[in-house]
Amino acid sequence: WKCHIIIMSPITPHYSEHMWALYRTAFPDDSLPTSVLQCRWPEWEAEDVVLSRSSKYVADAMHDFHRRRSKITATSGVNAVIYVQSAFPDWKLETLDWLE
């Protein structure tokens, strides 16, 4: 939240000051300036390419799923379920390591 408040401060200074006061109350830290206008602009980090590709894959898969589901449910009334696994099986991990 801290970065969002700082980034919004030039556009919405009064609201950002209010949110900054709430943030400082919720997360007390003596190193934080009393005003959001005294904060340094947040520094960006380099893009995480793997995370970006993963996010795009999930977004594309969900879009494809919704498209297919709408075609099926419109004609047959059948529901759809998505199963998600929290980790790859060992054989997939070995394959991914080999492919890298």
Backbone as a ProteinNet text record, in pm:
[ID]
protein_1_A
[PRIMARY]
WKCHIIIMSPITPHYSEHMWALYRTAFPDDSLPTSVLQCRWPEWEAEDVVLSRSSKYVADAMHDFHRRRSKITATSGVNAVIYVQSAFPDWKLETLDWLE
[TERTIARY]
80.7	0	84.7	198.9	284.5	317.7	360.1	395.1	274.4	158	37.8	2.9	12.6	-18.3	78.9	206.5	308	286.9	258.2	239.1	114.8	10.4	-112.4	-103.9	-3	2.9	7.2	73.6	68.5	-70.6	-148.3	-280.5	-388.2	-377.3	-477.7	-407.6	-354.6	-273.8	-349.6	-472.4	-546.6	-583.3	-632.4	-667.1	-542.6	-432.7	-308.4	-256.1	-268.8	-227.1	-311.5	-440.6	-529.6	-490.2	-469.7	-431.2	-294	-203.3	-70.2	-80.6	-166.9	-186.9	-241.9	-336.1	-390.5	-283.2	-201.1	-93.9	5.7	43.7	139.8	80.9	-50.3	-114.3	-116.2	-146.1	-154.2	-17.7	83.1	218.8	317.9	322.4	411.5	557.9	622.9	764.1	822	917.1	974.8	1051.4	1089.6	1165.6	1075.2	942.9	850.6	831.7	833.5	806.9	663.4	640.6	506.1	409.2	461.1	376.7	416.3	317.3	344.9	423.5	408.8	479.7	629.8	672.9	815.1	879.4	800.7	851.7	929.5	1026.7	1098.6	1011.1	1025.3	951.4	999.8	908.7	950.1	1040.4	1135.9	1223.9	1163.5	1178.5	1122.1	1224.8	1173.1	1259	1248.9	1350.6	1348.7	1233.2	1180.6	1068.5	1110.5	1024.2	1043.7	980.4	1062.2	1013.5	931.6	975.8	902.8	764.9	758.5	630.1	538.5	593	512.9	457.7	541.5	495.1	390.6	412	315.9	181.7	186.2	63.5	-10.1	64.1	2.1	-57.6	10.9	-39.2	-172.2	-177.7	-300.4	-412.8	-382.9	-485.6	-537.8	-447.3	-489.4	-571.2	-529.9	-602.4	-742.9	-754.7	-887.1	-976	-918	-995.3	-1046	-957.3	-994.7	-1102	-1087	-1184.5	-1322.1	-1325.9	-1454.2	-1518	-1436.6	-1488.8	-1550.5	-1477.5	-1528.9	-1651.8	-1647.2	-1759.2	-1885.3	-1872.3	-1991.4	-2052.5	-1971	-2024.2	-2098.7	-2039.6	-2098.9	-2224.9	-2218	-2332.8	-2449.5	-2421.9	-2530.3	-2616.3	-2555	-2630.5	-2674.7	-2595.9	-2628.5	-2658.1	-2622.7	-2645.3	-2549.1	-2440.3	-2342.3	-2250.2	-2219.2	-2124.6	-1982.7	-1886	-1745.1	-1670.7	-1567.9	-1486.7	-1339.9	-1262	-1118.1	-1048.5	-958.7	-877.9	-738.6	-686	-555	-466.3	-344.9	-248.2	-147	-110.9	-20.7	125.4	162.1	301.7	303.6	411.4	428.1	470.7	431.1	485.2	635.3	707.1	852.7	893.3	819.6	858	848.2	749.2	737.6	850.2	885.9	997.1	1127	1150	1271.2	1270	1153.9	1141.4	1166.8	1108.2	1128.1	1274.9	1339.5	1483	1563.1	1527.6	1598.2	1578.6	1456.3	1424.5	1495	1520.6	1588.8	1729.8
-119.5	0	125.5	117.1	234.4	292.4	208.1	255.6	315.1	252.1	303.3	443.6	460.9	592	697.2	664.1	759.4	793.2	692.5	715.7	800.3	783.2	860.4	1002.9	1031	1161.1	1282.7	1279.1	1398.3	1423.1	1315.7	1327.9	1358.3	1292.4	1308.1	1340.6	1460.3	1490.8	1483.4	1532.4	1531.9	1389.5	1313.5	1173.9	1094.5	1118.8	1047.2	1080.7	1207.1	1244.7	1171.5	1161.6	1089.6	942	881.3	739.9	719.1	815	805.7	805.9	892.2	896.8	763.6	705.6	574	466	473.5	375.8	384.7	506.7	524.4	477.8	490.9	442.3	289.6	229.7	83.4	16.6	81.5	26.6	128.9	143.1	243.8	218.3	323.3	314.4	455.1	473.9	606.3	658.2	568.6	613.4	672.7	654.7	709.7	859	938.5	1082	1105	1220.1	1250.4	1282	1327.4	1360.7	1275.1	1235.8	1157.7	1241.5	1372.4	1460.4	1464.8	1415.3	1410.9	1277.6	1186.4	1052.9	1056.9	968.3	949.9	867.6	892.8	816.3	671.3	575.1	433.8	395.5	309.3	259	131.4	113.1	-4.3	-115.4	-235.6	-353.1	-405.6	-475.1	-533.1	-632.7	-643.6	-734.2	-878.8	-951.6	-1094.5	-1163.7	-1205.3	-1260.1	-1386.2	-1472.2	-1596.5	-1564.8	-1469.5	-1431.3	-1369.9	-1286.8	-1225.6	-1331	-1426.1	-1532.3	-1619.7	-1649.2	-1731.2	-1660.1	-1531.3	-1453.1	-1450.4	-1432.1	-1431.5	-1567.5	-1674.7	-1809.1	-1830.8	-1791.8	-1810.2	-1724.7	-1599.3	-1512.2	-1568.2	-1616.4	-1675.2	-1801.7	-1885.3	-2008.8	-1978.3	-1879.3	-1842	-1785.6	-1704.4	-1649	-1762.5	-1856.3	-1970	-2054.5	-2076.6	-2154.5	-2088	-1956.7	-1885.1	-1888.5	-1875.7	-1879.9	-2016.3	-2122.6	-2257.7	-2288.4	-2244.2	-2271	-2202.3	-2079	-2007.4	-2076	-2135.6	-2209.7	-2335	-2406.1	-2532.5	-2508.3	-2416	-2394	-2330.9	-2257.7	-2195.6	-2301	-2412	-2513.4	-2630.7	-2667.2	-2788.3	-2766.8	-2650.9	-2625.6	-2700.2	-2752.8	-2827.6	-2730.7	-2762.7	-2681.4	-2730.5	-2645.7	-2681.1	-2658.5	-2739.2	-2730	-2724.8	-2639.5	-2631.8	-2690	-2784.1	-2841.7	-2781.3	-2736.3	-2672.6	-2749.9	-2775.6	-2848.2	-2748.2	-2762.3	-2665.3	-2685.8	-2804.7	-2830.5	-2930.4	-2924.4	-3019.1	-3155.3	-3263.3	-3394.7	-3398.9	-3490.2	-3498.9	-3512.4	-3592.6	-3613.6	-3484.4	-3396.6	-3268.9	-3174.4	-3175.8	-3092.2	-3130.4	-3261.1	-3308.5	-3264.8	-3274.3	-3234	-3084.8	-3003.1	-2858.4	-2822.8	-2890.1	-2866.1	-2899.8	-3009.7	-3051.3	-2950	-2897	-2802	-2667.6	-2630.8	-2502.6	-2509.2
0	0	0	63.4	75.2	-62.6	-154.6	-289.9	-361.4	-346.1	-412.2	-360.9	-230.6	-172.7	-225.1	-228.8	-275.8	-423.1	-504.3	-647.8	-674.9	-593.4	-613.4	-558.7	-476.9	-409.3	-503.2	-618.8	-706.2	-765.2	-781.2	-843.5	-740	-624.2	-518.4	-386	-372.6	-254.2	-121.9	-116.9	9.6	50.5	-44.3	-16.6	22.1	-46.8	-18	121.2	162.1	297.8	401.4	375.2	467	473	357.1	352.5	417.2	400.9	461.6	614.1	666	811.1	861.4	787.3	824.9	816.2	713.6	696.5	811.6	847.8	957.8	1090.6	1106.9	1229.3	1231.8	1116.5	1108	1114.4	1056.8	1052.5	1107.7	1240.3	1299.3	1263.7	1215.4	1178.3	1189.1	1277.6	1299.8	1178.7	1088.6	971.2	861.9	874.3	774.1	796.3	689.5	703.2	752.6	812.6	862.9	749.9	636.8	522.4	402.3	325.3	204.3	103.7	110.1	17.7	43.8	159	192.5	154.7	103.7	69	-61.5	-68.8	-195.2	-290	-417.6	-517.9	-513.9	-519.1	-511.6	-628.8	-597.7	-702.4	-759.9	-889	-954.1	-956	-962.6	-974.4	-1117.5	-1159.1	-1293.5	-1305.5	-1425.3	-1449.1	-1423.6	-1355.4	-1336.2	-1456.6	-1551.5	-1678.1	-1654.6	-1564.3	-1536.9	-1480.6	-1387.9	-1330.2	-1435.2	-1522.7	-1629.4	-1724.8	-1763.1	-1853	-1784.4	-1656.8	-1582.1	-1573.3	-1545.9	-1535.7	-1669.1	-1777.4	-1910.5	-1943.3	-1906.7	-1932.2	-1859.7	-1732.1	-1653.8	-1711.9	-1747	-1804.3	-1936.6	-2021.6	-2149.5	-2128.2	-2032.2	-2004.1	-1952.3	-1864.4	-1811.9	-1922.4	-2010.1	-2121.1	-2211	-2242.7	-2326.4	-2257.8	-2127.4	-2051.9	-2055.6	-2029.5	-2030.9	-2169.4	-2272.5	-2409.7	-2438.7	-2403.3	-2428.5	-2343.2	-2215.2	-2126.1	-2176.1	-2224	-2270.4	-2391.7	-2478.2	-2593.4	-2547.3	-2450.7	-2404.6	-2322.8	-2226	-2138.2	-2211.6	-2318.1	-2394.3	-2463.6	-2500.8	-2574.8	-2487.8	-2383.9	-2309.8	-2161.6	-2107.4	-1965.7	-1873.6	-1927.7	-1849.6	-1776	-1649.9	-1572.9	-1596.5	-1565.2	-1582.9	-1451.6	-1430.1	-1309.4	-1349.8	-1282	-1304.8	-1183.2	-1206	-1099.3	-1108.2	-995.2	-991.5	-895.5	-938.2	-856.2	-802	-675.2	-613.2	-651.9	-697.7	-736.4	-852.1	-931.1	-1040.6	-985.3	-1050.9	-1015.5	-1048.2	-986	-1004.2	-1150.5	-1227	-1366.2	-1446.6	-1412	-1483.1	-1442.4	-1314.3	-1269	-1338.9	-1351.3	-1420	-1566.9	-1630.3	-1769.9	-1785.1	-1695	-1702.4	-1679.3	-1585.8	-1563.5	-1688.4	-1753.2	-1874	-1986.8	-1998.2	-2104.8	-2084.8	-1962.1	-1938.3	-1986.2
[MASK]
++++++++++++++++++++++++++++++++++++++++++++++++++++++++++++++++++++++++++++++++++++++++++++++++++++

